XYZ file of N, CA, C and O in Angstrom:
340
model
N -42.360 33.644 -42.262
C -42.872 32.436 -42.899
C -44.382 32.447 -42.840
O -44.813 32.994 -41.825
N -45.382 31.935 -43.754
C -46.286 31.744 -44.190
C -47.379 32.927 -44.838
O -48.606 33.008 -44.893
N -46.476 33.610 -45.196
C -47.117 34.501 -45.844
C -47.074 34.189 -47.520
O -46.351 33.419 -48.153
N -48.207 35.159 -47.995
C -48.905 34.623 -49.174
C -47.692 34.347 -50.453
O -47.605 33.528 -51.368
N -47.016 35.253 -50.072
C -45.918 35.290 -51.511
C -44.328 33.830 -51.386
O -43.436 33.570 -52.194
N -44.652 33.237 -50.015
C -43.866 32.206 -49.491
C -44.337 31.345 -50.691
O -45.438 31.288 -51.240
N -42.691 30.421 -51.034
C -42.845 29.555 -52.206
C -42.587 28.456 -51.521
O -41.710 28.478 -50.657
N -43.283 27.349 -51.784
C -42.623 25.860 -51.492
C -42.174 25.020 -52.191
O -42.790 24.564 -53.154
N -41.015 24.652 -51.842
C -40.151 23.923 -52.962
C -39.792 22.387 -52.192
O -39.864 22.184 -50.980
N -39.490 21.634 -52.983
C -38.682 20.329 -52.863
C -37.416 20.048 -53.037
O -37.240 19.923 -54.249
N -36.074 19.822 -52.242
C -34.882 19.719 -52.701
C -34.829 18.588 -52.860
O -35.862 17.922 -52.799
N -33.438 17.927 -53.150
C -32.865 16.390 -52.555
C -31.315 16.578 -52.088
O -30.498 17.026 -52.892
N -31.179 16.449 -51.610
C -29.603 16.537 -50.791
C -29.267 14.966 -50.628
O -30.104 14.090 -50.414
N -27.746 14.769 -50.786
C -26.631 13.853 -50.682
C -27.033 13.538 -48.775
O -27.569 14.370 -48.044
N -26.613 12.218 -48.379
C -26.412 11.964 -46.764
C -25.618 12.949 -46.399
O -26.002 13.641 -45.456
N -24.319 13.263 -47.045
C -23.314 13.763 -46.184
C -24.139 14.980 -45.878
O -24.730 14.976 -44.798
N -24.320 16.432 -46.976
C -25.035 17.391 -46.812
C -26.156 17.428 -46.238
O -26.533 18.555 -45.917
N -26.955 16.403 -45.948
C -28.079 16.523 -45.072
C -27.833 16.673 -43.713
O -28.326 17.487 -42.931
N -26.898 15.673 -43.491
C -26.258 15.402 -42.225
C -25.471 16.741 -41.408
O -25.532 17.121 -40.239
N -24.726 17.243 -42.591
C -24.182 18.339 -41.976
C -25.164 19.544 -41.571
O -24.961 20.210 -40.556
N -26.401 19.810 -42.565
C -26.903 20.742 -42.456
C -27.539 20.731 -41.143
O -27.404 21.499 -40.190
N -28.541 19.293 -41.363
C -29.527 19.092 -39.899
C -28.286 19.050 -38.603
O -28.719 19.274 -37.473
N -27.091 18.830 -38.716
C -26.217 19.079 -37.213
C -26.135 20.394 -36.975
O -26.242 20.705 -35.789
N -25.949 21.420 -37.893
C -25.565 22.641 -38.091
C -27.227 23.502 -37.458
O -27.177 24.451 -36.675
N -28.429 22.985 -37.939
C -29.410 23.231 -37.745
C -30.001 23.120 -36.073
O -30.943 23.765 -35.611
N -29.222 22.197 -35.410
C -29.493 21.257 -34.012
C -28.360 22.400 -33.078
O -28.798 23.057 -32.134
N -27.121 22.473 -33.456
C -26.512 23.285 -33.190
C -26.737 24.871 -32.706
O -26.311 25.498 -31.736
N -27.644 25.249 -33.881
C -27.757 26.683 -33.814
C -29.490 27.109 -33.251
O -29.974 28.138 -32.781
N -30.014 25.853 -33.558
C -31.578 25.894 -32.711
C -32.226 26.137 -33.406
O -33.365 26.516 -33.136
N -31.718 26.007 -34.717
C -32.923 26.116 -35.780
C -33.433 25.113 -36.230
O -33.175 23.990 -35.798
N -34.534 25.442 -37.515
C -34.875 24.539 -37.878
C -34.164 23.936 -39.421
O -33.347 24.706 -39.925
N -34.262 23.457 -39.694
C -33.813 22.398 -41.280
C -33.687 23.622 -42.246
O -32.799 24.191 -42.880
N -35.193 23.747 -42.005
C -35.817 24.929 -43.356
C -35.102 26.490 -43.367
O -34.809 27.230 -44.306
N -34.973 26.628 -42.026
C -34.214 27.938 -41.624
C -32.873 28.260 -42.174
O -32.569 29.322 -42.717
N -31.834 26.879 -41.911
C -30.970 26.803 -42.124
C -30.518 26.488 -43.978
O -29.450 26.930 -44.399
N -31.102 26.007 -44.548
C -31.581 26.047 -45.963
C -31.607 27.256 -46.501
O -30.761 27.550 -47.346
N -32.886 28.448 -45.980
C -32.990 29.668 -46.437
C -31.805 30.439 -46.152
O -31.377 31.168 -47.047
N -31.188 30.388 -45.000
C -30.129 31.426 -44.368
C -29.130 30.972 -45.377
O -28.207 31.787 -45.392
N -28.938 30.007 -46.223
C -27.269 29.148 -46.845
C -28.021 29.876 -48.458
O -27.226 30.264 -49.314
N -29.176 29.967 -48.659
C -29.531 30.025 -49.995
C -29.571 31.551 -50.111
O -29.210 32.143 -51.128
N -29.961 32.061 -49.178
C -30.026 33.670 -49.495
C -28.252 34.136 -49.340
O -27.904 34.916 -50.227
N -27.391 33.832 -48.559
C -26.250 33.996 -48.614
C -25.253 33.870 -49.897
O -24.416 34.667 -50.322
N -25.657 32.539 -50.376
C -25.266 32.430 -51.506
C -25.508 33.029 -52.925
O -24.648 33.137 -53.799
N -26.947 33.440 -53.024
C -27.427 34.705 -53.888
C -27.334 35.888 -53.334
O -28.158 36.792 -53.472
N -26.420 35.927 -52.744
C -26.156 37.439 -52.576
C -24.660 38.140 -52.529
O -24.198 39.252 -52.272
N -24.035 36.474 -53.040
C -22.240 36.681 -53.661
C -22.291 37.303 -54.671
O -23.331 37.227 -55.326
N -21.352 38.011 -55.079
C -20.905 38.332 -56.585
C -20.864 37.181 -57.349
O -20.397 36.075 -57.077
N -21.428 37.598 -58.363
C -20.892 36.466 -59.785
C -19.792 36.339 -60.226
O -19.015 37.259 -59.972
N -19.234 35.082 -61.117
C -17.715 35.473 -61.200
C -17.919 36.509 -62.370
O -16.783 36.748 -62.781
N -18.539 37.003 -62.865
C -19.019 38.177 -64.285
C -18.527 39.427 -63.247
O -17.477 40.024 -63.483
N -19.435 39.800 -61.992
C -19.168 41.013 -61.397
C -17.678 41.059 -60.722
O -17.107 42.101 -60.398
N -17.287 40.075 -60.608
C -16.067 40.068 -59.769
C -14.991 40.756 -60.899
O -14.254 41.733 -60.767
N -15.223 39.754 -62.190
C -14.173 40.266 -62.747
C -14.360 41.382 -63.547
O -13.439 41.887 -64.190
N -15.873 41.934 -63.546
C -15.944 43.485 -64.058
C -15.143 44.283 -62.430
O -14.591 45.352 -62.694
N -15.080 43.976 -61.311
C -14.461 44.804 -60.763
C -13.361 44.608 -60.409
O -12.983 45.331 -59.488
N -12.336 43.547 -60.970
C -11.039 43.389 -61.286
C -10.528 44.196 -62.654
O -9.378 44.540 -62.927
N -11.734 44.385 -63.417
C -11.050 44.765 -64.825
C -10.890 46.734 -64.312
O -9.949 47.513 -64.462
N -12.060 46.896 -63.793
C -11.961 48.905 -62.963
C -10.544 48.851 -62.338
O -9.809 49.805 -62.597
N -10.065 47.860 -61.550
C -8.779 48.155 -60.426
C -7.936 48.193 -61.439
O -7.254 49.216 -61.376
N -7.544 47.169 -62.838
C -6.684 46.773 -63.866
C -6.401 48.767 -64.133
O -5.438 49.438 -63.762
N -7.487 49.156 -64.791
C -7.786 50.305 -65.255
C -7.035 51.328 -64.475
O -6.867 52.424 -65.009
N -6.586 51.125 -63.344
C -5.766 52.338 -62.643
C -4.219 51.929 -62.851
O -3.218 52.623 -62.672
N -4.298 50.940 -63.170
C -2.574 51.373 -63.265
C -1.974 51.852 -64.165
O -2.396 51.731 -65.315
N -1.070 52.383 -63.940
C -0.378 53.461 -64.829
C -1.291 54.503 -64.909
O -0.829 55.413 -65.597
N -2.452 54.748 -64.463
C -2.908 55.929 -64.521
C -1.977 57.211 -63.675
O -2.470 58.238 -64.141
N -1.195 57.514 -62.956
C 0.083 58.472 -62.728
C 0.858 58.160 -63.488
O 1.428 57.144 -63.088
N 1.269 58.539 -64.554
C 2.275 57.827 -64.993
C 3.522 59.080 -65.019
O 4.712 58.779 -65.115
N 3.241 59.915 -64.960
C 4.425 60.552 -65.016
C 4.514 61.363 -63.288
O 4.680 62.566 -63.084
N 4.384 60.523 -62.476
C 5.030 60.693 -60.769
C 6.209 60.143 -61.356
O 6.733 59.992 -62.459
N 6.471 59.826 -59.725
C 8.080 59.550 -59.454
C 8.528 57.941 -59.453
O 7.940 57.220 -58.646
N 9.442 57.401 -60.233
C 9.780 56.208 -60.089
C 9.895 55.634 -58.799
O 10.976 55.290 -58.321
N 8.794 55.521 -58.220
C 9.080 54.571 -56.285
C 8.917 53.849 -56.764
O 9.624 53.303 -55.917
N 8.443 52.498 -57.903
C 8.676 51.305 -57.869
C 9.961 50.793 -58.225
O 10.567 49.858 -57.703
N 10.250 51.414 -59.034
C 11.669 51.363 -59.215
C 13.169 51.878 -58.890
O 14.260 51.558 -59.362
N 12.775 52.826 -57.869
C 13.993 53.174 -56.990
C 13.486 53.008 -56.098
O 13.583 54.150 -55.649
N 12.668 52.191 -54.969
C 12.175 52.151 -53.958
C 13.011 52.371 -52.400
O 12.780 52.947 -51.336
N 14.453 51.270 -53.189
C 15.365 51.248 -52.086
C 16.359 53.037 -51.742
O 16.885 53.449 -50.708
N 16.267 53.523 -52.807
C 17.248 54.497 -52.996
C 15.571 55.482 -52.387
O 16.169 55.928 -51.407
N 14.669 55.862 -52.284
C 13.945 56.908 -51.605
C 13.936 56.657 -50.145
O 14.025 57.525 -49.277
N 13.779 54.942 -49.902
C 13.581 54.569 -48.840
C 14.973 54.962 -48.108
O 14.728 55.490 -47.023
N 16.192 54.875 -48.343
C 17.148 55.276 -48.126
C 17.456 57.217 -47.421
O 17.984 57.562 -46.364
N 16.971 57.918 -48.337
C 17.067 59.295 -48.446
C 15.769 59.862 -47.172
O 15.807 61.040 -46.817
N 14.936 59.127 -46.716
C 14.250 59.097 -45.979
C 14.551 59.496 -44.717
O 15.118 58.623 -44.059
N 14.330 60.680 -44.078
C 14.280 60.515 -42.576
C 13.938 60.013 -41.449
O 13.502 60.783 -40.594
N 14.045 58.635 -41.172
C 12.859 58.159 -40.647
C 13.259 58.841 -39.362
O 12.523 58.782 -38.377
């Protein structure tokens, strides 16, 4: 903190969310502002729901990619059977 490229901003927060944050803040021995940055950088640093579902659409993309193995989804019980355990 206070270095040249540090931005200062103004929020407004709801009672409840203030309340929780500054307990959460008292709690952990920080300060207000700390606890603000640590929730804001966390949160920009989730996936978007855009990336999520570009990497739901890659997993989509494998199935049926074997397609000519062996029916285990559909004889599952009959391999599981023949099995030595």
């Amino acid at each position: 903190m206070g270095k040249v490229t540090d931005h200062k901003i103004q929020i407004y927060l709801d009672d409840g969310l203030y309340k929780q944050a500054l307990k959460k803040a008292q709690t952990e021995q920080h300060s207000l502002a700390a606890v603000v940055r640590e929730s804001l950088a966390a949160y920009v640093a989730r996936p978007t729901s855009t990336e999520i579902n570009e990497g739901y659409a890659k997993l989509d993309s494998l199935v049926g990619f074997i397609s000519d193995g062996p029916d285990i989804a559909e004889n599952h019980d009959k391999y599981a059977s023949e099995k030595d355990w």
